[in-house]
Each structure stands twice: as structure tokens, then as C-alpha cells.
Amino acid sequence: MAKYILKRILWMIPIIIGVIFLVFTLMYFTPGDPARNALGMTATEEAIEAWNAEHGLDQGFWVRLFNYYKGILHFDFGTSYTNGVSIAGEILSRFPYTILVGMLTLVIAVAVGIPTGVLAATHQNTWIDNLCMAGTMFFTAMPGFWFCLVMVMFFSLRLGWTPVSGYETWRHYIIPCVAMGVGSSAGIARQTRSSMLEVIRQDYVTTARAKGQKERNITYNHCLRNGMIPILTVIGGFLAFLISGSLVSEQIFSIPGMGVYMFKGIQQKDVPVVLGCTVVIAIYFCVIMLVTDIVYTIVDPRMKTAMISISKKVRKDGKK
Amino acid sequence: MSEKAFLQIKDLSVQYTSDHQTIHAVNGTSLRLERGETLGLVGETGAGKTTIAKTILRILPDKAAKVAGGEIWFDGQELLGLKEEEMRKIRGNRISMIFQDPMTALNPTMVVGYQIQEAILLHNSCTREEAKTRAGDMLEKVGIPRERYDDYPHQFSGGMKQRVVIAMALACNPELLLADEPTTALDVTIQAQVLEMMSGLKKEFQTAMVMITHDLGIVAEVCDKVAVCYAGVIVESGTAEEIFDHPAHPYTVGLFGSLPDMTGTRNRLTPINGMMPDPTELPSGCYFAGRCPHATAACRSVRPEMKHLGGTHDCRCIVKGGEQ
Ligand SMILES: Nc1ncnc2c1ncn2[C@@H]1O[C@H](COP(=O)(O)OP(=O)(O)OP(=O)(O)O)[C@@H](O)[C@H]1O
Ligand SMILES: [Mg+2]
């Protein structure tokens, strides 16, 4: 298993090189003049040229690409076109906020979503099931920002329980995480319900019942463990899109995270910022995928055998 | 027949509902069993044998299945009316079941040892460590080294899984064991060992057993009594000798056709021409009339009653019952 994980980590290198190449090329060919954007319409030709030379934009495509790769090796993503601040530094200071909000959101989404799904499945076709499913429909259909705003209006403005926006104390995080978490729980709840309905019919559940096992243990221990793989896939998907998904809550609550940073970068055609964020997202994405796969094998031991044999098969095919 | 037996099923009917159709799986089955006795329950596929066993344990699927009538008395208690919590204390402890299909009966995400230990821990006041040791003992009893405690079901062969299922059922020394084709997935030597083990249990703990099987050799070897099940009714019952030596019901005769007597070699049930009636639309007369070589007009319109043939031998046939 350790070998498998190591191999997966090594695989991340070519993937990231490829991603950088793609995004770099795309940004290179998109029209627009960053120097003019930065200096304004009234800037002289000389000023523009000087600016281009300063940022290395007077060189050819390949040289620039090579320099970019070289920078990344030293964790240097360059500086922002708009304000000249180091991008690596910005990312380092912003990433923790995004992860913090994301993880809290996920914890709430799981804590709400899984029990709701289980409840719906164990009461299939009763009013409880219908109520749960109507709830998830509602939260799937309603955009996240709407829910954020409703909560702010009620809890912050009317009741004054929580601050309206900011990121200084833990109380600032309550509304963003609860609002986004409850919204995201809908997908988890739906997947949990359908997984559980699948598992509840299985023979080994009857076996557990025949042993005299308690119904609660059967549901949460025997069934849920077996239905967990597709649920984990949904959670993995949520995590994978966490950085871009965090934009809404960061924007509304003025949290200085990755989402707003990248969004501003795109708006201002700040190429190095967009590139830097993309690289970080690519690395993050690979790590999340790997972690999800490892968690799969912990939840379902059959996955371990399957995964290792797949990687062996790939190696064999590669040799041919 | 007034005295209550250790296990007594009276007029049990069970129906399944699927696609708005009612499947009459069990239609007035009655059975009796004393402590330490083994009853062989035989019959074609779809006869309702597994359904009867699951009804005793009350583990039928909640929504699909419905007990339409009847009583099940176990050691002076009526099981069908029992509170769920009371029933839960009986399951796996006083009554346990060996399931038909070992491939699907084990939880794929849990180590086998844990699955055996579960029942021990639930029904005995012992520590986790003690339960683990006892589960290991059970594994060894069925011929699996205790080192394999922490292996997952997919790491076992079919026969070994079946033995794990058996170990699980025997873990709490049940007073009544419902064995649903316990040896089908095993090779002959292991089969003999398992049967031996079950006989040992019978002697040691006076365990009563319902042995569901297609293997007449096993019936001859281990069963004291035999009940023949057809379309959810018992068509003939009696001691093993009575049934093997003097089969009365045409269906039994057909099933046991090629088996000369109790000393005979192992034989599977003989196929009989025709099919069991559709359980969604059972015929009005005798359920077997459509396939019976002796059927008369009366057979097709009158549902036969159980007739007493002497000894403990009963038969549900208006033509053949009584004349031997
Ligand atoms: N969950 C279910 N839903 C609907 N019908 C069912 C269900 N389980 C069993 N049945 C039906 O009930 C009848 C009796 O099935 P049962 O499993 O008790 O037969 P069996 O005697 O055990 O057969 P076998 O020897 O093949 O194990 C069959 O007609 C079957 O199709
Ligand atoms: Mg069966």
C-alpha cells in the first residue's frame, strides 16, 4: 500500500507540469495587454516597454514558460501585476482561511447530510422520507448565497447574535459555515439515502439482525459502512471544488480566502495570480483525490485489493 | 397434541407483496419439534422453506413480507406477538440461523472474527477480550485457524465462508438452530465434519434443529423427523423411518423416488415433471393436483386436510392418504 501511495504522489509531478503548461499557454494566447492594464491608457510607449522588461514579458513563449517552471521549483509564483505583491506569500496567508471555512462547512454538511439520508432511507416512502427529500430538494435548488443572506438578515441583523462579516473570531465563522454546510448537505443526504436503500436489502443485514444486533447498530455500523463509498465520492467532489466553491461565502462575509483572490485575479487579467492559484488548485486536487482513494480502502477493504491490482495491471500493460 | 411442544408452528401463513402482486409463500404450515430433535424440512426450490425459518426468527423483510396468520410457540412463548426488544434477545442467542448463501451472508467490510464476536458480546455479559477469545475458539471449532480472525470475507473461499457463517450461528450455543442448506457449499469431507459438529452440539446442549436441505443423504443421516413442504404447506410429516420407508403423499413418493431406503447412498431430490403452482394464483384444490399422477376431479376442487396415518405419520392427500 505504501508503494501504491508513493507511486500516486510521484504521478502528481507530471500532472502538475501538464496543468501548468496548459494554463500558461491559454493565458499566453488570450488577448489583452497587461502592461496597458497596469499603467493605464495614458502611459507612454517607453513606460510600457520598461514595464514589460521588468516582468519578463519581452521574451519568447518558451523562455517565459521555462522561467515559470524554474520559479515554481523555489516556490516562487512571481508577483502580482496589479500591486506587485508576492503571490506565494498571498497564497500562503489566504489558503488557511479557505481550508478552515471549507473543513467546517464539510463537517456541518456531513453531520447534517448523513443522518438525514439515513433517516429517509430507513423510513422509505413515509412522510419522514418525503419531508427529508423535500428539504434536500429545497437546498439543492436554492443558491448558496441566498441562504447566506437570509441567515445574515435573521441572525446578525435582527437578533444580533453573530457579526455580519469578517474573520477575526470564531463567531464570524458560524453563519458562513452553517449556511454553506446545510446547503451542501443536500447532495450528501441524497447519496446517503440511495446508498442505504441499496444496502438495507442485502443478506448480511439480515444476518446481523438474526444475531440479535440492535437496529441502530445495524443501520450505522453494518449498513452505512457498506454504503459509504459513493457517499465518500460526493464528499471528495465537494472537497475538490472547495477552493473555487468558497468564492461565494468569502465574497459575502469578506473572508480573505483563495476564492476571492483568484476571482479578482481573473477580473483584472492578473496572469501570474491566476496561474499561481491554478497550480495550487491542481496540487490540492491531486492530494484530495489521493486521500479519497486511501479513505476508500479504509472503509472497504476490497478496494485495497482492487486498487493495488489495477496499478499492477497498468504496469504490466506498460511493459508490453 | 394438546401439550405444547418446544417449537410449535400452527397454521402459519406468510405473504410477500411485490409489484402489487401477492405471493402466497407459506400457506398454513404446521410443525412440531422437541428439544434435541432434528427436523428435516425438504421440498423444491420456492416451496417456502427459507421463509418459514425467517418467520420463526422474525427477520423477514419489513415492507415486502407479511405474516397473514398463525402462531409460533417457542418454549412456552408465542414469538409472533413478542415485543421487538424481547425478540432481539432470542435472536442469535436462543434461536439462530445458518443462512443459505454464504457468499452474501457475511458483511464484506468487517473482519470475520468481529462478525462472530458480535453475537457473543450481545448476549453474554463478558468483556470484549473474552468475546474475542470465544470467537477465535469458534473459528477453530469449524476448522479455520484463529489467526484468520482479522481477515475479511473476500479473503476466504466459499466453503470457508460457509464455515464462518456456521461458527457465527453456533457462537451462543442456541437451543434451536435453523440450518438453511448449511452444507451445500462445502466439499464432502468438510460436510461430514460440519454435520458431526452439529450432531455434537445436539448432544451437548440438547439443541433442536430444523435442517433445510435438498440432500436426502443428510436427511437420512441426521434427521429424526421429516416434513415435506410443497407450495408453502406441509404435505407429509413423520419420523425419518416413516417417510423413507412408507412415503404416502404422491409428491413425497416422487421426490424420494430414486432413493431405495434409509441405508441408500446420498441422493439429491428427484425432479418431478411439471412446475409448482404460481404462488400468486394458487389453485383451489390440492396444490399438487396439476402434477399428480393420481389426481381425481375431487383433488382439483377440494383442499385436502392433514390425515393421521398412525404413529406420527401425517399426510395431506385425499387419494393416497391412508392406503399404503
Ligand atoms: N423478498 C421476497 N420478495 C418477494 N417474494 C419472495 C421474497 N422472498 C421469497 N419470495 C418468494 O416466496 C416463495 C418462497 O421462497 P423461499 O425463499 O422461502 O423458498 P425456499 O423453499 O427457501 O427455496 P430454495 O430451496 O430455493 O431456497 C418463492 O415463490 C419466492 O419467489
Ligand atoms: Mg431457501
JSON list of N, CA, C and O in Angstrom, two decimals, chain B residues 111-114 116 136 139-140 143-157 160 164:
[
{"chain": "B", "resi": 111, "resn": "VAL", "atom": "N", "xyz": [-14.12, -7.65, 9.51]},
{"chain": "B", "resi": 111, "resn": "VAL", "atom": "CA", "xyz": [-13.34, -8.88, 9.64]},
{"chain": "B", "resi": 111, "resn": "VAL", "atom": "C", "xyz": [-14.25, -9.97, 10.19]},
{"chain": "B", "resi": 111, "resn": "VAL", "atom": "O", "xyz": [-15.18, -9.70, 10.96]},
{"chain": "B", "resi": 112, "resn": "VAL", "atom": "N", "xyz": [-13.96, -11.22, 9.78]},
{"chain": "B", "resi": 112, "resn": "VAL", "atom": "CA", "xyz": [-14.88, -12.30, 10.14]},
{"chain": "B", "resi": 112, "resn": "VAL", "atom": "C", "xyz": [-14.95, -12.50, 11.65]},
{"chain": "B", "resi": 112, "resn": "VAL", "atom": "O", "xyz": [-16.01, -12.77, 12.20]},
{"chain": "B", "resi": 113, "resn": "GLY", "atom": "N", "xyz": [-13.80, -12.35, 12.30]},
{"chain": "B", "resi": 113, "resn": "GLY", "atom": "CA", "xyz": [-13.78, -12.55, 13.75]},
{"chain": "B", "resi": 113, "resn": "GLY", "atom": "C", "xyz": [-14.76, -11.63, 14.45]},
{"chain": "B", "resi": 113, "resn": "GLY", "atom": "O", "xyz": [-15.51, -12.05, 15.32]},
{"chain": "B", "resi": 114, "resn": "TYR", "atom": "N", "xyz": [-14.76, -10.39, 14.01]},
{"chain": "B", "resi": 114, "resn": "TYR", "atom": "CA", "xyz": [-15.68, -9.42, 14.61]},
{"chain": "B", "resi": 114, "resn": "TYR", "atom": "C", "xyz": [-17.12, -9.86, 14.43]},
{"chain": "B", "resi": 114, "resn": "TYR", "atom": "O", "xyz": [-17.95, -9.73, 15.33]},
{"chain": "B", "resi": 116, "resn": "ILE", "atom": "N", "xyz": [-18.28, -12.81, 14.24]},
{"chain": "B", "resi": 116, "resn": "ILE", "atom": "CA", "xyz": [-18.63, -13.90, 15.16]},
{"chain": "B", "resi": 116, "resn": "ILE", "atom": "C", "xyz": [-18.75, -13.37, 16.58]},
{"chain": "B", "resi": 116, "resn": "ILE", "atom": "O", "xyz": [-19.68, -13.69, 17.31]},
{"chain": "B", "resi": 136, "resn": "GLY", "atom": "N", "xyz": [-12.55, -16.72, 18.52]},
{"chain": "B", "resi": 136, "resn": "GLY", "atom": "CA", "xyz": [-11.42, -17.47, 18.00]},
{"chain": "B", "resi": 136, "resn": "GLY", "atom": "C", "xyz": [-11.62, -18.96, 18.18]},
{"chain": "B", "resi": 136, "resn": "GLY", "atom": "O", "xyz": [-11.36, -19.76, 17.27]},
{"chain": "B", "resi": 139, "resn": "LEU", "atom": "N", "xyz": [-13.96, -20.23, 15.60]},
{"chain": "B", "resi": 139, "resn": "LEU", "atom": "CA", "xyz": [-13.30, -20.38, 14.30]},
{"chain": "B", "resi": 139, "resn": "LEU", "atom": "C", "xyz": [-12.56, -21.72, 14.24]},
{"chain": "B", "resi": 139, "resn": "LEU", "atom": "O", "xyz": [-12.67, -22.47, 13.27]},
{"chain": "B", "resi": 140, "resn": "GLU", "atom": "N", "xyz": [-11.82, -22.03, 15.30]},
{"chain": "B", "resi": 140, "resn": "GLU", "atom": "CA", "xyz": [-11.07, -23.28, 15.31]},
{"chain": "B", "resi": 140, "resn": "GLU", "atom": "C", "xyz": [-12.01, -24.48, 15.28]},
{"chain": "B", "resi": 140, "resn": "GLU", "atom": "O", "xyz": [-11.73, -25.47, 14.64]},
{"chain": "B", "resi": 143, "resn": "GLY", "atom": "N", "xyz": [-12.78, -25.42, 11.99]},
{"chain": "B", "resi": 143, "resn": "GLY", "atom": "CA", "xyz": [-11.63, -25.77, 11.17]},
{"chain": "B", "resi": 143, "resn": "GLY", "atom": "C", "xyz": [-10.96, -24.61, 10.47]},
{"chain": "B", "resi": 143, "resn": "GLY", "atom": "O", "xyz": [-10.36, -24.77, 9.41]},
{"chain": "B", "resi": 144, "resn": "ILE", "atom": "N", "xyz": [-11.06, -23.40, 11.03]},
{"chain": "B", "resi": 144, "resn": "ILE", "atom": "CA", "xyz": [-10.34, -22.26, 10.47]},
{"chain": "B", "resi": 144, "resn": "ILE", "atom": "C", "xyz": [-9.37, -21.77, 11.54]},
{"chain": "B", "resi": 144, "resn": "ILE", "atom": "O", "xyz": [-9.78, -21.56, 12.69]},
{"chain": "B", "resi": 145, "resn": "PRO", "atom": "N", "xyz": [-8.09, -21.64, 11.21]},
{"chain": "B", "resi": 145, "resn": "PRO", "atom": "CA", "xyz": [-7.13, -21.21, 12.22]},
{"chain": "B", "resi": 145, "resn": "PRO", "atom": "C", "xyz": [-7.50, -19.84, 12.78]},
{"chain": "B", "resi": 145, "resn": "PRO", "atom": "O", "xyz": [-7.94, -18.96, 12.05]},
{"chain": "B", "resi": 146, "resn": "ARG", "atom": "N", "xyz": [-7.32, -19.67, 14.10]},
{"chain": "B", "resi": 146, "resn": "ARG", "atom": "CA", "xyz": [-7.76, -18.42, 14.73]},
{"chain": "B", "resi": 146, "resn": "ARG", "atom": "C", "xyz": [-6.95, -17.23, 14.26]},
{"chain": "B", "resi": 146, "resn": "ARG", "atom": "O", "xyz": [-7.37, -16.08, 14.45]},
{"chain": "B", "resi": 147, "resn": "GLU", "atom": "N", "xyz": [-5.81, -17.48, 13.62]},
{"chain": "B", "resi": 147, "resn": "GLU", "atom": "CA", "xyz": [-5.00, -16.37, 13.10]},
{"chain": "B", "resi": 147, "resn": "GLU", "atom": "C", "xyz": [-5.77, -15.61, 12.01]},
{"chain": "B", "resi": 147, "resn": "GLU", "atom": "O", "xyz": [-5.44, -14.48, 11.69]},
{"chain": "B", "resi": 148, "resn": "ARG", "atom": "N", "xyz": [-6.79, -16.25, 11.47]},
{"chain": "B", "resi": 148, "resn": "ARG", "atom": "CA", "xyz": [-7.51, -15.59, 10.37]},
{"chain": "B", "resi": 148, "resn": "ARG", "atom": "C", "xyz": [-8.65, -14.70, 10.88]},
{"chain": "B", "resi": 148, "resn": "ARG", "atom": "O", "xyz": [-9.44, -14.19, 10.10]},
{"chain": "B", "resi": 149, "resn": "TYR", "atom": "N", "xyz": [-8.69, -14.53, 12.19]},
{"chain": "B", "resi": 149, "resn": "TYR", "atom": "CA", "xyz": [-9.71, -13.68, 12.83]},
{"chain": "B", "resi": 149, "resn": "TYR", "atom": "C", "xyz": [-9.84, -12.33, 12.13]},
{"chain": "B", "resi": 149, "resn": "TYR", "atom": "O", "xyz": [-10.93, -11.83, 11.89]},
{"chain": "B", "resi": 150, "resn": "ASP", "atom": "N", "xyz": [-8.70, -11.73, 11.79]},
{"chain": "B", "resi": 150, "resn": "ASP", "atom": "CA", "xyz": [-8.73, -10.37, 11.24]},
{"chain": "B", "resi": 150, "resn": "ASP", "atom": "C", "xyz": [-8.78, -10.32, 9.72]},
{"chain": "B", "resi": 150, "resn": "ASP", "atom": "O", "xyz": [-8.49, -9.28, 9.12]},
{"chain": "B", "resi": 151, "resn": "ASP", "atom": "N", "xyz": [-9.15, -11.43, 9.08]},
{"chain": "B", "resi": 151, "resn": "ASP", "atom": "CA", "xyz": [-9.28, -11.40, 7.63]},
{"chain": "B", "resi": 151, "resn": "ASP", "atom": "C", "xyz": [-10.70, -11.00, 7.25]},
{"chain": "B", "resi": 151, "resn": "ASP", "atom": "O", "xyz": [-11.65, -11.19, 8.02]},
{"chain": "B", "resi": 152, "resn": "TYR", "atom": "N", "xyz": [-10.81, -10.49, 6.04]},
{"chain": "B", "resi": 152, "resn": "TYR", "atom": "CA", "xyz": [-12.13, -10.07, 5.54]},
{"chain": "B", "resi": 152, "resn": "TYR", "atom": "C", "xyz": [-12.76, -11.20, 4.74]},
{"chain": "B", "resi": 152, "resn": "TYR", "atom": "O", "xyz": [-12.04, -12.04, 4.18]},
{"chain": "B", "resi": 153, "resn": "PRO", "atom": "N", "xyz": [-14.08, -11.21, 4.64]},
{"chain": "B", "resi": 153, "resn": "PRO", "atom": "CA", "xyz": [-14.75, -12.30, 3.92]},
{"chain": "B", "resi": 153, "resn": "PRO", "atom": "C", "xyz": [-14.20, -12.55, 2.51]},
{"chain": "B", "resi": 153, "resn": "PRO", "atom": "O", "xyz": [-14.11, -13.70, 2.09]},
{"chain": "B", "resi": 154, "resn": "HIS", "atom": "N", "xyz": [-13.81, -11.48, 1.80]},
{"chain": "B", "resi": 154, "resn": "HIS", "atom": "CA", "xyz": [-13.36, -11.73, 0.43]},
{"chain": "B", "resi": 154, "resn": "HIS", "atom": "C", "xyz": [-12.03, -12.47, 0.38]},
{"chain": "B", "resi": 154, "resn": "HIS", "atom": "O", "xyz": [-11.60, -12.90, -0.69]},
{"chain": "B", "resi": 155, "resn": "GLN", "atom": "N", "xyz": [-11.40, -12.63, 1.52]},
{"chain": "B", "resi": 155, "resn": "GLN", "atom": "CA", "xyz": [-10.14, -13.39, 1.54]},
{"chain": "B", "resi": 155, "resn": "GLN", "atom": "C", "xyz": [-10.38, -14.88, 1.82]},
{"chain": "B", "resi": 155, "resn": "GLN", "atom": "O", "xyz": [-9.44, -15.64, 1.96]},
{"chain": "B", "resi": 156, "resn": "PHE", "atom": "N", "xyz": [-11.65, -15.29, 1.90]},
{"chain": "B", "resi": 156, "resn": "PHE", "atom": "CA", "xyz": [-11.97, -16.68, 2.17]},
{"chain": "B", "resi": 156, "resn": "PHE", "atom": "C", "xyz": [-12.62, -17.34, 0.96]},
{"chain": "B", "resi": 156, "resn": "PHE", "atom": "O", "xyz": [-13.26, -16.66, 0.16]},
{"chain": "B", "resi": 157, "resn": "SER", "atom": "N", "xyz": [-12.47, -18.66, 0.88]},
{"chain": "B", "resi": 157, "resn": "SER", "atom": "CA", "xyz": [-13.18, -19.39, -0.17]},
{"chain": "B", "resi": 157, "resn": "SER", "atom": "C", "xyz": [-14.64, -19.56, 0.24]},
{"chain": "B", "resi": 157, "resn": "SER", "atom": "O", "xyz": [-15.00, -19.33, 1.39]},
{"chain": "B", "resi": 160, "resn": "MET", "atom": "N", "xyz": [-15.12, -21.86, 3.15]},
{"chain": "B", "resi": 160, "resn": "MET", "atom": "CA", "xyz": [-14.67, -21.28, 4.43]},
{"chain": "B", "resi": 160, "resn": "MET", "atom": "C", "xyz": [-15.67, -20.24, 4.91]},
{"chain": "B", "resi": 160, "resn": "MET", "atom": "O", "xyz": [-15.94, -20.13, 6.10]},
{"chain": "B", "resi": 164, "resn": "VAL", "atom": "N", "xyz": [-17.63, -19.97, 8.44]},
{"chain": "B", "resi": 164, "resn": "VAL", "atom": "CA", "xyz": [-17.72, -18.78, 9.29]},
{"chain": "B", "resi": 164, "resn": "VAL", "atom": "C", "xyz": [-19.18, -18.52, 9.66]},
{"chain": "B", "resi": 164, "resn": "VAL", "atom": "O", "xyz": [-19.51, -18.24, 10.82]}
]
